[in-house]
């Protein structure tokens, strides 16, 4: 194939293979350069990018490849742009599922679940057949939690703990809203939690959040804002971006993907929680077998759900609301993958 279609360099032995689906789209375009610059895996880890998209997007994907070439990035040891599942999934170390069927006007949620169930059933089977069994998987395309559940269900040979869905964008949005409220730098705001689904039922929780050495709650001194406007602003932020830009979040989503994978692979800062939607083991009374966002810490390439946090009556209600939605999504989606 022409060089603008595929580039594979020499000296790949130490490189990791990273699959990005929907790679020609907005988020993919923002993401590939961040990975190739070393933001996800560090400044000494070479990468080979497997870029998957649908056949009609191949010309646009060729343009992305040309730009990657033109960046002259030393860590980029290869690019495999393709619409072929076998080529895309073979021997990958990491899979980032960005591509999904978007919700269209007049489409019911069940219709969206059905459309995506077919996509993620097929891609889960490809993951099972061609990827390394140690592959780490992040699902971004919505409904992300349930798409991750379908993917894991259809890739039975890969451990369930290797699957996750993106709630780091919500986590970052929540931290940012706190920082703006307190007029402080974002680096001072830590251990905010996103519970549940990446949807309007998600629960941004400041109960264990800190600002410097002070708790978020004592710093803000406004429980009405914390339990009202703050929660709604995070839940509805994606819609607000679409209303303003006429396009969904792209750069911030790509940044959150990098944050999620970097922490999963390299570890979280000591004493700090981040939010990941992962396979529930029953922690906090959440039904096992859902993909649910929990507070986690990461070390040695593995995440651990933070245990023993006290959950208030207000928080318990919020956790249950988002759990109920995920249960309904799971029931509907699994009907479509039988």
GROMACS .gro file of C-alpha atoms in nm:
model
  338
    1UNK     CA    1   0.000   0.000   0.000
    2UNK     CA    2   0.114   0.362  -0.049
    3UNK     CA    3   0.316   0.510   0.231
    4UNK     CA    4   0.031   0.750   0.312
    5UNK     CA    5  -0.186   0.448   0.386
    6UNK     CA    6   0.047   0.243   0.602
    7UNK     CA    7   0.377   0.317   0.772
    8UNK     CA    8   0.567   0.054   0.963
    9UNK     CA    9   0.912   0.143   1.089
   10UNK     CA   10   1.196  -0.078   1.201
   11UNK     CA   11   1.302  -0.155   1.559
   12UNK     CA   12   0.955  -0.237   1.688
   13UNK     CA   13   1.053  -0.496   1.948
   14UNK     CA   14   0.996  -0.267   2.247
   15UNK     CA   15   0.692  -0.087   2.108
   16UNK     CA   16   0.340  -0.142   2.242
   17UNK     CA   17   0.050  -0.178   2.002
   18UNK     CA   18  -0.243   0.056   2.070
   19UNK     CA   19  -0.576   0.019   1.889
   20UNK     CA   20  -0.802   0.321   1.849
   21UNK     CA   21  -1.141   0.264   1.688
   22UNK     CA   22  -1.321   0.551   1.519
   23UNK     CA   23  -0.974   0.690   1.465
   24UNK     CA   24  -1.072   0.936   1.190
   25UNK     CA   25  -1.327   1.106   1.413
   26UNK     CA   26  -1.298   1.414   1.633
   27UNK     CA   27  -1.178   1.240   1.948
   28UNK     CA   28  -0.948   1.005   1.756
   29UNK     CA   29  -0.786   1.301   1.581
   30UNK     CA   30  -0.716   1.470   1.916
   31UNK     CA   31  -0.599   1.145   2.075
   32UNK     CA   32  -0.351   0.993   1.832
   33UNK     CA   33  -0.100   1.277   1.858
   34UNK     CA   34  -0.109   1.273   2.239
   35UNK     CA   35  -0.031   0.902   2.242
   36UNK     CA   36   0.242   0.937   1.982
   37UNK     CA   37   0.405   1.219   2.184
   38UNK     CA   38   0.433   0.994   2.489
   39UNK     CA   39   0.163   1.151   2.704
   40UNK     CA   40  -0.011   0.818   2.770
   41UNK     CA   41   0.274   0.573   2.825
   42UNK     CA   42   0.566   0.801   2.903
   43UNK     CA   43   0.858   0.960   2.718
   44UNK     CA   44   1.053   0.637   2.666
   45UNK     CA   45   0.777   0.399   2.547
   46UNK     CA   46   0.755   0.356   2.169
   47UNK     CA   47   0.410   0.289   2.022
   48UNK     CA   48   0.258   0.135   1.712
   49UNK     CA   49  -0.086   0.282   1.645
   50UNK     CA   50  -0.356   0.055   1.500
   51UNK     CA   51  -0.617   0.294   1.361
   52UNK     CA   52  -0.953   0.133   1.281
   53UNK     CA   53  -1.242   0.301   1.105
   54UNK     CA   54  -1.517   0.219   0.859
   55UNK     CA   55  -1.431   0.193   0.487
   56UNK     CA   56  -1.584   0.531   0.394
   57UNK     CA   57  -1.349   0.700   0.645
   58UNK     CA   58  -1.029   0.556   0.496
   59UNK     CA   59  -0.946   0.864   0.291
   60UNK     CA   60  -0.978   1.090   0.596
   61UNK     CA   61  -0.776   0.840   0.800
   62UNK     CA   62  -0.504   0.861   0.534
   63UNK     CA   63  -0.484   1.232   0.606
   64UNK     CA   64  -0.439   1.162   0.978
   65UNK     CA   65  -0.154   0.924   0.892
   66UNK     CA   66   0.012   1.192   0.680
   67UNK     CA   67  -0.005   1.437   0.970
   68UNK     CA   68   0.143   1.178   1.204
   69UNK     CA   69   0.429   1.133   0.960
   70UNK     CA   70   0.476   1.508   0.934
   71UNK     CA   71   0.503   1.544   1.312
   72UNK     CA   72   0.829   1.342   1.299
   73UNK     CA   73   0.762   1.184   1.639
   74UNK     CA   74   1.047   0.961   1.765
   75UNK     CA   75   0.819   0.741   1.978
   76UNK     CA   76   0.594   0.655   1.686
   77UNK     CA   77   0.731   0.325   1.557
   78UNK     CA   78   0.445   0.242   1.325
   79UNK     CA   79   0.093   0.315   1.207
   80UNK     CA   80  -0.157   0.058   1.081
   81UNK     CA   81  -0.466   0.233   0.939
   82UNK     CA   82  -0.729  -0.022   0.844
   83UNK     CA   83  -1.096  -0.116   0.818
   84UNK     CA   84  -1.015  -0.486   0.866
   85UNK     CA   85  -1.085  -0.626   1.213
   86UNK     CA   86  -0.816  -0.894   1.204
   87UNK     CA   87  -0.546  -0.648   1.103
   88UNK     CA   88  -0.666  -0.397   1.362
   89UNK     CA   89  -0.686  -0.635   1.660
   90UNK     CA   90  -0.392  -0.870   1.606
   91UNK     CA   91  -0.145  -0.868   1.898
   92UNK     CA   92  -0.263  -0.538   2.045
   93UNK     CA   93  -0.161  -0.444   2.401
   94UNK     CA   94  -0.423  -0.172   2.451
   95UNK     CA   95  -0.764  -0.111   2.294
   96UNK     CA   96  -0.942   0.223   2.307
   97UNK     CA   97  -1.294   0.195   2.168
   98UNK     CA   98  -1.387   0.547   2.062
   99UNK     CA   99  -1.609   0.462   1.765
  100UNK     CA  100  -1.979   0.400   1.833
  101UNK     CA  101  -2.317   0.471   1.681
  102UNK     CA  102  -2.419   0.822   1.794
  103UNK     CA  103  -2.771   0.891   1.914
  104UNK     CA  104  -2.972   1.053   1.638
  105UNK     CA  105  -3.280   1.271   1.657
  106UNK     CA  106  -3.589   1.065   1.735
  107UNK     CA  107  -3.385   0.761   1.841
  108UNK     CA  108  -3.498   0.588   2.159
  109UNK     CA  109  -3.235   0.471   2.408
  110UNK     CA  110  -3.325   0.108   2.330
  111UNK     CA  111  -3.252   0.175   1.962
  112UNK     CA  112  -2.913   0.318   2.055
  113UNK     CA  113  -2.837   0.016   2.274
  114UNK     CA  114  -2.937  -0.220   1.994
  115UNK     CA  115  -2.721  -0.045   1.733
  116UNK     CA  116  -2.417  -0.043   1.959
  117UNK     CA  117  -2.472  -0.397   2.085
  118UNK     CA  118  -2.408  -0.521   1.732
  119UNK     CA  119  -2.092  -0.313   1.696
  120UNK     CA  120  -1.942  -0.410   2.032
  121UNK     CA  121  -2.044  -0.775   2.001
  122UNK     CA  122  -1.842  -0.796   1.680
  123UNK     CA  123  -1.547  -0.603   1.820
  124UNK     CA  124  -1.551  -0.803   2.144
  125UNK     CA  125  -1.530  -1.124   1.942
  126UNK     CA  126  -1.237  -0.981   1.744
  127UNK     CA  127  -1.066  -0.883   2.068
  128UNK     CA  128  -1.114  -1.236   2.197
  129UNK     CA  129  -0.978  -1.394   1.880
  130UNK     CA  130  -0.684  -1.171   1.787
  131UNK     CA  131  -0.566  -0.951   2.077
  132UNK     CA  132  -0.319  -1.044   2.348
  133UNK     CA  133  -0.493  -1.193   2.651
  134UNK     CA  134  -0.329  -0.926   2.863
  135UNK     CA  135  -0.487  -0.645   2.660
  136UNK     CA  136  -0.621  -0.350   2.858
  137UNK     CA  137  -0.950  -0.217   2.721
  138UNK     CA  138  -1.109   0.127   2.756
  139UNK     CA  139  -1.453   0.191   2.608
  140UNK     CA  140  -1.535   0.553   2.529
  141UNK     CA  141  -1.818   0.530   2.275
  142UNK     CA  142  -2.158   0.575   2.439
  143UNK     CA  143  -2.338   0.425   2.618
  144UNK     CA  144  -1.985   0.353   2.739
  145UNK     CA  145  -2.053   0.145   3.052
  146UNK     CA  146  -2.289  -0.094   2.879
  147UNK     CA  147  -2.080  -0.108   2.562
  148UNK     CA  148  -1.789  -0.215   2.784
  149UNK     CA  149  -2.008  -0.482   2.942
  150UNK     CA  150  -2.102  -0.617   2.597
  151UNK     CA  151  -1.740  -0.615   2.483
  152UNK     CA  152  -1.626  -0.805   2.794
  153UNK     CA  153  -1.913  -1.053   2.763
  154UNK     CA  154  -1.817  -1.126   2.402
  155UNK     CA  155  -1.446  -1.168   2.487
  156UNK     CA  156  -1.467  -1.445   2.751
  157UNK     CA  157  -1.098  -1.543   2.732
  158UNK     CA  158  -0.985  -1.199   2.853
  159UNK     CA  159  -1.015  -1.127   3.230
  160UNK     CA  160  -1.303  -0.899   3.326
  161UNK     CA  161  -1.067  -0.676   3.523
  162UNK     CA  162  -0.901  -0.584   3.191
  163UNK     CA  163  -1.212  -0.390   3.081
  164UNK     CA  164  -1.309  -0.036   3.173
  165UNK     CA  165  -1.524   0.252   3.055
  166UNK     CA  166  -1.445   0.622   3.059
  167UNK     CA  167  -1.574   0.833   3.347
  168UNK     CA  168  -1.248   1.026   3.379
  169UNK     CA  169  -1.394   1.308   3.170
  170UNK     CA  170  -1.671   1.346   3.428
  171UNK     CA  171  -1.408   1.323   3.703
  172UNK     CA  172  -1.204   1.600   3.540
  173UNK     CA  173  -1.515   1.813   3.488
  174UNK     CA  174  -1.606   1.775   3.855
  175UNK     CA  175  -1.258   1.874   3.972
  176UNK     CA  176  -1.267   2.173   3.741
  177UNK     CA  177  -1.603   2.295   3.873
  178UNK     CA  178  -1.470   2.276   4.230
  179UNK     CA  179  -1.152   2.462   4.134
  180UNK     CA  180  -1.354   2.734   3.961
  181UNK     CA  181  -1.588   2.768   4.258
  182UNK     CA  182  -1.297   2.808   4.500
  183UNK     CA  183  -1.080   3.011   4.260
  184UNK     CA  184  -0.790   2.770   4.306
  185UNK     CA  185  -0.563   2.577   4.072
  186UNK     CA  186  -0.696   2.242   3.952
  187UNK     CA  187  -0.390   2.064   4.095
  188UNK     CA  188  -0.513   2.144   4.445
  189UNK     CA  189  -0.842   1.953   4.399
  190UNK     CA  190  -0.812   1.579   4.461
  191UNK     CA  191  -1.013   1.261   4.521
  192UNK     CA  192  -1.345   1.368   4.374
  193UNK     CA  193  -1.547   1.055   4.290
  194UNK     CA  194  -1.777   0.973   4.000
  195UNK     CA  195  -2.013   0.689   4.085
  196UNK     CA  196  -2.212   0.483   3.837
  197UNK     CA  197  -2.299   0.542   3.474
  198UNK     CA  198  -2.150   0.786   3.225
  199UNK     CA  199  -2.490   0.944   3.179
  200UNK     CA  200  -2.713   1.205   3.339
  201UNK     CA  201  -2.762   0.971   3.639
  202UNK     CA  202  -2.391   0.972   3.731
  203UNK     CA  203  -2.316   1.092   4.083
  204UNK     CA  204  -2.025   1.336   4.127
  205UNK     CA  205  -1.936   1.305   4.495
  206UNK     CA  206  -1.715   1.543   4.694
  207UNK     CA  207  -1.748   1.355   5.025
  208UNK     CA  208  -1.381   1.254   5.026
  209UNK     CA  209  -1.250   1.534   4.806
  210UNK     CA  210  -0.978   1.766   4.930
  211UNK     CA  211  -0.851   2.111   4.843
  212UNK     CA  212  -0.501   2.135   4.977
  213UNK     CA  213  -0.530   2.006   5.335
  214UNK     CA  214  -0.898   2.095   5.369
  215UNK     CA  215  -1.204   1.895   5.270
  216UNK     CA  216  -1.399   2.023   4.970
  217UNK     CA  217  -1.716   2.042   5.176
  218UNK     CA  218  -1.562   2.260   5.448
  219UNK     CA  219  -1.387   2.479   5.189
  220UNK     CA  220  -1.708   2.548   4.995
  221UNK     CA  221  -1.942   2.576   5.295
  222UNK     CA  222  -2.251   2.540   5.075
  223UNK     CA  223  -2.420   2.200   5.082
  224UNK     CA  224  -2.708   2.325   4.869
  225UNK     CA  225  -2.466   2.405   4.587
  226UNK     CA  226  -2.279   2.075   4.633
  227UNK     CA  227  -2.598   1.868   4.626
  228UNK     CA  228  -2.770   2.075   4.357
  229UNK     CA  229  -2.601   2.297   4.101
  230UNK     CA  230  -2.265   2.118   4.119
  231UNK     CA  231  -2.410   1.774   4.050
  232UNK     CA  232  -2.631   1.902   3.767
  233UNK     CA  233  -2.347   2.098   3.606
  234UNK     CA  234  -2.128   1.786   3.584
  235UNK     CA  235  -2.413   1.561   3.472
  236UNK     CA  236  -2.515   1.804   3.197
  237UNK     CA  237  -2.172   1.933   3.092
  238UNK     CA  238  -2.156   1.723   2.776
  239UNK     CA  239  -2.486   1.865   2.657
  240UNK     CA  240  -2.370   2.217   2.737
  241UNK     CA  241  -2.060   2.167   2.520
  242UNK     CA  242  -2.272   2.039   2.232
  243UNK     CA  243  -2.508   2.335   2.264
  244UNK     CA  244  -2.216   2.580   2.252
  245UNK     CA  245  -1.992   2.410   1.991
  246UNK     CA  246  -2.260   2.223   1.794
  247UNK     CA  247  -2.017   1.932   1.836
  248UNK     CA  248  -1.950   1.693   2.123
  249UNK     CA  249  -1.646   1.712   2.351
  250UNK     CA  250  -1.329   1.606   2.169
  251UNK     CA  251  -1.008   1.754   2.312
  252UNK     CA  252  -1.129   1.715   2.672
  253UNK     CA  253  -1.238   1.357   2.600
  254UNK     CA  254  -0.898   1.277   2.449
  255UNK     CA  255  -0.725   1.428   2.753
  256UNK     CA  256  -0.941   1.216   2.985
  257UNK     CA  257  -0.857   0.901   2.786
  258UNK     CA  258  -0.487   0.977   2.827
  259UNK     CA  259  -0.533   1.040   3.200
  260UNK     CA  260  -0.728   0.715   3.247
  261UNK     CA  261  -0.478   0.495   3.066
  262UNK     CA  262  -0.169   0.668   3.209
  263UNK     CA  263  -0.288   0.616   3.565
  264UNK     CA  264  -0.398   0.256   3.498
  265UNK     CA  265  -0.060   0.167   3.348
  266UNK     CA  266   0.175   0.384   3.554
  267UNK     CA  267  -0.016   0.426   3.881
  268UNK     CA  268  -0.207   0.694   4.068
  269UNK     CA  269  -0.042   0.944   4.304
  270UNK     CA  270  -0.010   0.815   4.661
  271UNK     CA  271  -0.325   0.879   4.863
  272UNK     CA  272  -0.532   1.005   4.569
  273UNK     CA  273  -0.841   0.846   4.414
  274UNK     CA  274  -0.948   0.861   4.052
  275UNK     CA  275  -1.269   0.741   3.889
  276UNK     CA  276  -1.289   0.441   3.655
  277UNK     CA  277  -1.593   0.247   3.538
  278UNK     CA  278  -1.495  -0.116   3.597
  279UNK     CA  279  -1.649  -0.459   3.639
  280UNK     CA  280  -1.840  -0.449   3.968
  281UNK     CA  281  -1.742  -0.706   4.231
  282UNK     CA  282  -2.030  -0.609   4.460
  283UNK     CA  283  -1.844  -0.328   4.636
  284UNK     CA  284  -2.072  -0.072   4.805
  285UNK     CA  285  -2.368  -0.301   4.743
  286UNK     CA  286  -2.359  -0.243   4.368
  287UNK     CA  287  -2.480  -0.543   4.171
  288UNK     CA  288  -2.187  -0.758   4.060
  289UNK     CA  289  -2.146  -0.784   3.684
  290UNK     CA  290  -2.227  -0.424   3.598
  291UNK     CA  291  -1.964  -0.185   3.459
  292UNK     CA  292  -1.992   0.086   3.723
  293UNK     CA  293  -1.774   0.384   3.807
  294UNK     CA  294  -1.598   0.357   4.142
  295UNK     CA  295  -1.316   0.539   4.320
  296UNK     CA  296  -0.999   0.347   4.245
  297UNK     CA  297  -0.626   0.356   4.299
  298UNK     CA  298  -0.383   0.205   4.048
  299UNK     CA  299  -0.045   0.040   4.095
  300UNK     CA  300   0.162  -0.202   3.889
  301UNK     CA  301  -0.080  -0.195   3.595
  302UNK     CA  302  -0.381  -0.291   3.808
  303UNK     CA  303  -0.663  -0.094   3.962
  304UNK     CA  304  -0.813  -0.151   4.307
  305UNK     CA  305  -1.159  -0.029   4.409
  306UNK     CA  306  -1.120   0.188   4.720
  307UNK     CA  307  -1.294   0.013   5.008
  308UNK     CA  308  -1.447   0.124   5.335
  309UNK     CA  309  -1.571   0.472   5.243
  310UNK     CA  310  -1.878   0.578   5.440
  311UNK     CA  311  -2.178   0.646   5.215
  312UNK     CA  312  -2.440   0.892   5.340
  313UNK     CA  313  -2.812   0.842   5.290
  314UNK     CA  314  -2.807   1.110   5.019
  315UNK     CA  315  -2.519   0.938   4.842
  316UNK     CA  316  -2.675   0.592   4.879
  317UNK     CA  317  -2.985   0.713   4.695
  318UNK     CA  318  -2.772   0.855   4.415
  319UNK     CA  319  -2.567   0.534   4.385
  320UNK     CA  320  -2.888   0.333   4.357
  321UNK     CA  321  -3.040   0.558   4.090
  322UNK     CA  322  -2.746   0.516   3.856
  323UNK     CA  323  -2.720   0.143   3.937
  324UNK     CA  324  -3.086   0.096   3.841
  325UNK     CA  325  -3.023   0.264   3.506
  326UNK     CA  326  -2.726   0.037   3.439
  327UNK     CA  327  -2.927  -0.272   3.529
  328UNK     CA  328  -3.195  -0.168   3.279
  329UNK     CA  329  -2.933  -0.102   3.010
  330UNK     CA  330  -2.770  -0.440   3.074
  331UNK     CA  331  -3.101  -0.626   3.048
  332UNK     CA  332  -3.190  -0.452   2.722
  333UNK     CA  333  -2.845  -0.480   2.565
  334UNK     CA  334  -2.792  -0.848   2.643
  335UNK     CA  335  -3.116  -0.928   2.461
  336UNK     CA  336  -2.943  -0.805   2.146
  337UNK     CA  337  -2.626  -1.013   2.183
  338UNK     CA  338  -2.781  -1.355   2.231
   0.00000   0.00000   0.00000
